[in-house]
């Protein structure tokens, strides 16, 4: 079965006619993907014009007997609960500077577990845990934080705002 578009999204998918397509976090933006649903149906995703940005609950196929719905598999993740905005800005900058994927949910930062970066965060004194999480809300930005003109960078402006006392 070839799927080339999403049919919508349902919240809290459950029921006998739901067939889940389980994806890893890094597969949600794949334009071409061959997978098997939980019930064993082979499907090919072909989103040739744009990235699909698949999310939990996205409906990929529906007929009178079956609905194929996307869900994410939990993965081992570094979970960070910043204690203040300065720590949030510092962590976001460090993670972004390493070009690591960053996820944000309910005031916590998450990223896929990577041993060297985990050791770096521990050595830097951050309070972190390792948990199995569904990494489903990537933090995206279109702002370039690096300055080539010698002026202030976005990061330096944020750091100044979070440390200035008024």
mmCIF file of C-alpha atoms in Angstrom:
data_model
loop_
_atom_site.group_PDB
_atom_site.id
_atom_site.type_symbol
_atom_site.label_atom_id
_atom_site.label_comp_id
_atom_site.label_asym_id
_atom_site.label_seq_id
_atom_site.Cartn_x
_atom_site.Cartn_y
_atom_site.Cartn_z
ATOM 1 C CA UNK A 1 0.000 0.000 0.000
ATOM 2 C CA UNK A 2 1.373 3.411 -0.983
ATOM 3 C CA UNK A 3 0.468 6.454 1.134
ATOM 4 C CA UNK A 4 1.262 9.951 -0.112
ATOM 5 C CA UNK A 5 -0.840 12.211 2.108
ATOM 6 C CA UNK A 6 -2.189 12.559 5.608
ATOM 7 C CA UNK A 7 -5.958 12.364 6.019
ATOM 8 C CA UNK A 8 -6.156 14.303 9.262
ATOM 9 C CA UNK A 9 -5.437 13.730 12.934
ATOM 10 C CA UNK A 10 -7.394 12.105 15.723
ATOM 11 C CA UNK A 11 -6.803 12.611 19.413
ATOM 12 C CA UNK A 12 -6.392 9.636 21.758
ATOM 13 C CA UNK A 13 -6.599 6.931 19.096
ATOM 14 C CA UNK A 14 -8.018 3.655 20.398
ATOM 15 C CA UNK A 15 -10.408 0.942 19.334
ATOM 16 C CA UNK A 16 -10.500 -2.352 17.490
ATOM 17 C CA UNK A 17 -10.205 -0.865 14.007
ATOM 18 C CA UNK A 18 -7.027 1.154 14.738
ATOM 19 C CA UNK A 19 -3.819 -0.196 13.212
ATOM 20 C CA UNK A 20 -0.814 1.739 14.489
ATOM 21 C CA UNK A 21 2.218 2.640 12.433
ATOM 22 C CA UNK A 22 4.939 2.853 15.061
ATOM 23 C CA UNK A 23 7.724 5.292 14.192
ATOM 24 C CA UNK A 24 10.972 6.336 15.809
ATOM 25 C CA UNK A 25 11.309 10.113 16.418
ATOM 26 C CA UNK A 26 13.798 10.472 13.553
ATOM 27 C CA UNK A 27 11.428 8.811 11.042
ATOM 28 C CA UNK A 28 8.696 11.446 11.368
ATOM 29 C CA UNK A 29 10.191 13.683 8.673
ATOM 30 C CA UNK A 30 11.226 10.975 6.227
ATOM 31 C CA UNK A 31 9.768 11.597 2.794
ATOM 32 C CA UNK A 32 10.143 7.960 1.703
ATOM 33 C CA UNK A 33 9.748 5.162 4.228
ATOM 34 C CA UNK A 34 8.821 1.481 4.080
ATOM 35 C CA UNK A 35 7.289 0.147 7.289
ATOM 36 C CA UNK A 36 4.931 -2.451 8.663
ATOM 37 C CA UNK A 37 1.946 -1.582 10.841
ATOM 38 C CA UNK A 38 1.269 -3.238 14.188
ATOM 39 C CA UNK A 39 -1.126 -5.654 12.439
ATOM 40 C CA UNK A 40 1.474 -6.592 9.819
ATOM 41 C CA UNK A 41 0.312 -4.506 6.842
ATOM 42 C CA UNK A 42 3.213 -3.399 4.629
ATOM 43 C CA UNK A 43 3.016 0.251 3.664
ATOM 44 C CA UNK A 44 5.211 2.705 1.801
ATOM 45 C CA UNK A 45 5.140 6.376 2.672
ATOM 46 C CA UNK A 46 5.955 8.621 -0.274
ATOM 47 C CA UNK A 47 5.691 12.306 0.510
ATOM 48 C CA UNK A 48 7.613 13.548 -2.511
ATOM 49 C CA UNK A 49 6.700 17.247 -2.491
ATOM 50 C CA UNK A 50 7.428 18.084 1.141
ATOM 51 C CA UNK A 51 8.430 16.683 4.493
ATOM 52 C CA UNK A 52 5.452 14.926 6.101
ATOM 53 C CA UNK A 53 6.122 16.119 9.693
ATOM 54 C CA UNK A 54 4.169 13.136 11.014
ATOM 55 C CA UNK A 55 2.758 13.421 14.525
ATOM 56 C CA UNK A 56 1.021 10.987 16.863
ATOM 57 C CA UNK A 57 -2.603 10.635 15.803
ATOM 58 C CA UNK A 58 -2.058 11.405 12.119
ATOM 59 C CA UNK A 59 -4.383 9.295 9.979
ATOM 60 C CA UNK A 60 -2.634 7.770 6.976
ATOM 61 C CA UNK A 61 -5.364 5.441 5.709
ATOM 62 C CA UNK A 62 -9.029 4.831 6.459
ATOM 63 C CA UNK A 63 -11.665 2.458 5.126
ATOM 64 C CA UNK A 64 -14.751 0.808 6.633
ATOM 65 C CA UNK A 65 -12.714 -1.724 8.632
ATOM 66 C CA UNK A 66 -9.300 -0.177 9.344
ATOM 67 C CA UNK A 67 -7.729 3.131 10.227
ATOM 68 C CA UNK A 68 -3.929 3.393 10.094
ATOM 69 C CA UNK A 69 -2.702 5.918 12.638
ATOM 70 C CA UNK A 70 0.822 7.158 13.436
ATOM 71 C CA UNK A 71 2.245 6.792 16.919
ATOM 72 C CA UNK A 72 5.760 7.201 18.280
ATOM 73 C CA UNK A 73 7.924 4.675 20.048
ATOM 74 C CA UNK A 74 9.543 5.855 23.267
ATOM 75 C CA UNK A 75 13.307 6.288 23.071
ATOM 76 C CA UNK A 76 16.051 6.743 25.607
ATOM 77 C CA UNK A 77 16.339 10.475 26.175
ATOM 78 C CA UNK A 78 18.232 12.989 28.260
ATOM 79 C CA UNK A 79 15.636 14.973 30.219
ATOM 80 C CA UNK A 80 16.563 18.382 31.584
ATOM 81 C CA UNK A 81 14.407 20.566 33.828
ATOM 82 C CA UNK A 82 16.036 24.020 33.757
ATOM 83 C CA UNK A 83 15.735 25.863 37.054
ATOM 84 C CA UNK A 84 15.486 29.351 35.487
ATOM 85 C CA UNK A 85 15.521 31.204 32.152
ATOM 86 C CA UNK A 86 19.297 31.678 32.253
ATOM 87 C CA UNK A 87 19.797 27.918 32.498
ATOM 88 C CA UNK A 88 17.183 27.361 29.748
ATOM 89 C CA UNK A 89 19.017 29.776 27.431
ATOM 90 C CA UNK A 90 22.427 28.300 28.226
ATOM 91 C CA UNK A 91 21.283 24.736 27.660
ATOM 92 C CA UNK A 92 19.444 25.590 24.448
ATOM 93 C CA UNK A 93 22.524 27.337 23.120
ATOM 94 C CA UNK A 94 24.870 24.460 24.006
ATOM 95 C CA UNK A 95 22.544 21.866 22.478
ATOM 96 C CA UNK A 96 21.981 23.955 19.355
ATOM 97 C CA UNK A 97 25.682 24.661 18.997
ATOM 98 C CA UNK A 98 26.242 20.899 18.758
ATOM 99 C CA UNK A 99 23.421 20.640 16.178
ATOM 100 C CA UNK A 100 21.607 18.080 18.311
ATOM 101 C CA UNK A 101 17.835 17.666 18.003
ATOM 102 C CA UNK A 102 16.020 19.345 20.874
ATOM 103 C CA UNK A 103 12.488 18.696 22.081
ATOM 104 C CA UNK A 104 10.420 20.828 24.435
ATOM 105 C CA UNK A 105 7.407 19.790 26.475
ATOM 106 C CA UNK A 106 5.905 21.130 29.707
ATOM 107 C CA UNK A 107 8.950 23.226 30.654
ATOM 108 C CA UNK A 108 11.434 20.394 30.142
ATOM 109 C CA UNK A 109 14.053 19.954 27.447
ATOM 110 C CA UNK A 110 14.677 16.536 25.949
ATOM 111 C CA UNK A 111 17.155 15.175 23.481
ATOM 112 C CA UNK A 112 17.987 11.676 22.305
ATOM 113 C CA UNK A 113 20.510 10.024 24.589
ATOM 114 C CA UNK A 114 24.089 10.529 23.492
ATOM 115 C CA UNK A 115 26.751 9.384 25.972
ATOM 116 C CA UNK A 116 29.398 12.113 25.355
ATOM 117 C CA UNK A 117 26.873 14.937 25.671
ATOM 118 C CA UNK A 118 25.310 13.308 28.743
ATOM 119 C CA UNK A 119 28.763 13.233 30.376
ATOM 120 C CA UNK A 120 29.332 16.864 29.399
ATOM 121 C CA UNK A 121 26.021 17.951 30.998
ATOM 122 C CA UNK A 122 26.796 16.034 34.195
ATOM 123 C CA UNK A 123 30.293 17.547 34.368
ATOM 124 C CA UNK A 124 28.807 21.023 33.802
ATOM 125 C CA UNK A 125 26.604 20.502 36.867
ATOM 126 C CA UNK A 126 23.167 20.337 35.244
ATOM 127 C CA UNK A 127 20.422 18.285 36.881
ATOM 128 C CA UNK A 128 19.433 15.687 34.304
ATOM 129 C CA UNK A 129 17.831 12.268 34.096
ATOM 130 C CA UNK A 130 17.653 9.548 31.486
ATOM 131 C CA UNK A 131 14.108 8.412 30.714
ATOM 132 C CA UNK A 132 12.190 6.649 27.964
ATOM 133 C CA UNK A 133 10.199 9.415 26.260
ATOM 134 C CA UNK A 134 8.217 9.987 23.093
ATOM 135 C CA UNK A 135 10.149 12.774 21.408
ATOM 136 C CA UNK A 136 7.304 14.452 19.593
ATOM 137 C CA UNK A 137 7.620 18.239 19.800
ATOM 138 C CA UNK A 138 10.860 19.340 18.180
ATOM 139 C CA UNK A 139 12.021 22.823 19.013
ATOM 140 C CA UNK A 140 12.603 24.531 15.684
ATOM 141 C CA UNK A 141 14.042 27.922 14.964
ATOM 142 C CA UNK A 142 14.804 29.888 11.858
ATOM 143 C CA UNK A 143 16.995 32.373 13.687
ATOM 144 C CA UNK A 144 20.743 32.211 13.188
ATOM 145 C CA UNK A 145 22.345 32.831 16.596
ATOM 146 C CA UNK A 146 25.857 33.472 15.232
ATOM 147 C CA UNK A 147 27.005 36.959 14.393
ATOM 148 C CA UNK A 148 29.445 37.595 11.573
ATOM 149 C CA UNK A 149 29.322 41.391 11.839
ATOM 150 C CA UNK A 150 31.022 41.635 15.214
ATOM 151 C CA UNK A 151 27.811 42.784 16.940
ATOM 152 C CA UNK A 152 25.790 41.078 19.619
ATOM 153 C CA UNK A 153 24.461 37.604 18.880
ATOM 154 C CA UNK A 154 20.953 36.487 19.699
ATOM 155 C CA UNK A 155 22.418 34.341 22.478
ATOM 156 C CA UNK A 156 24.303 37.243 24.044
ATOM 157 C CA UNK A 157 21.135 39.374 23.957
ATOM 158 C CA UNK A 158 19.123 36.625 25.685
ATOM 159 C CA UNK A 159 21.828 36.102 28.286
ATOM 160 C CA UNK A 160 21.922 39.839 28.975
ATOM 161 C CA UNK A 161 18.138 39.944 29.405
ATOM 162 C CA UNK A 162 18.148 37.013 31.817
ATOM 163 C CA UNK A 163 20.947 38.379 33.990
ATOM 164 C CA UNK A 164 20.042 42.078 34.113
ATOM 165 C CA UNK A 165 18.292 43.141 37.322
ATOM 166 C CA UNK A 166 15.817 45.986 37.117
#
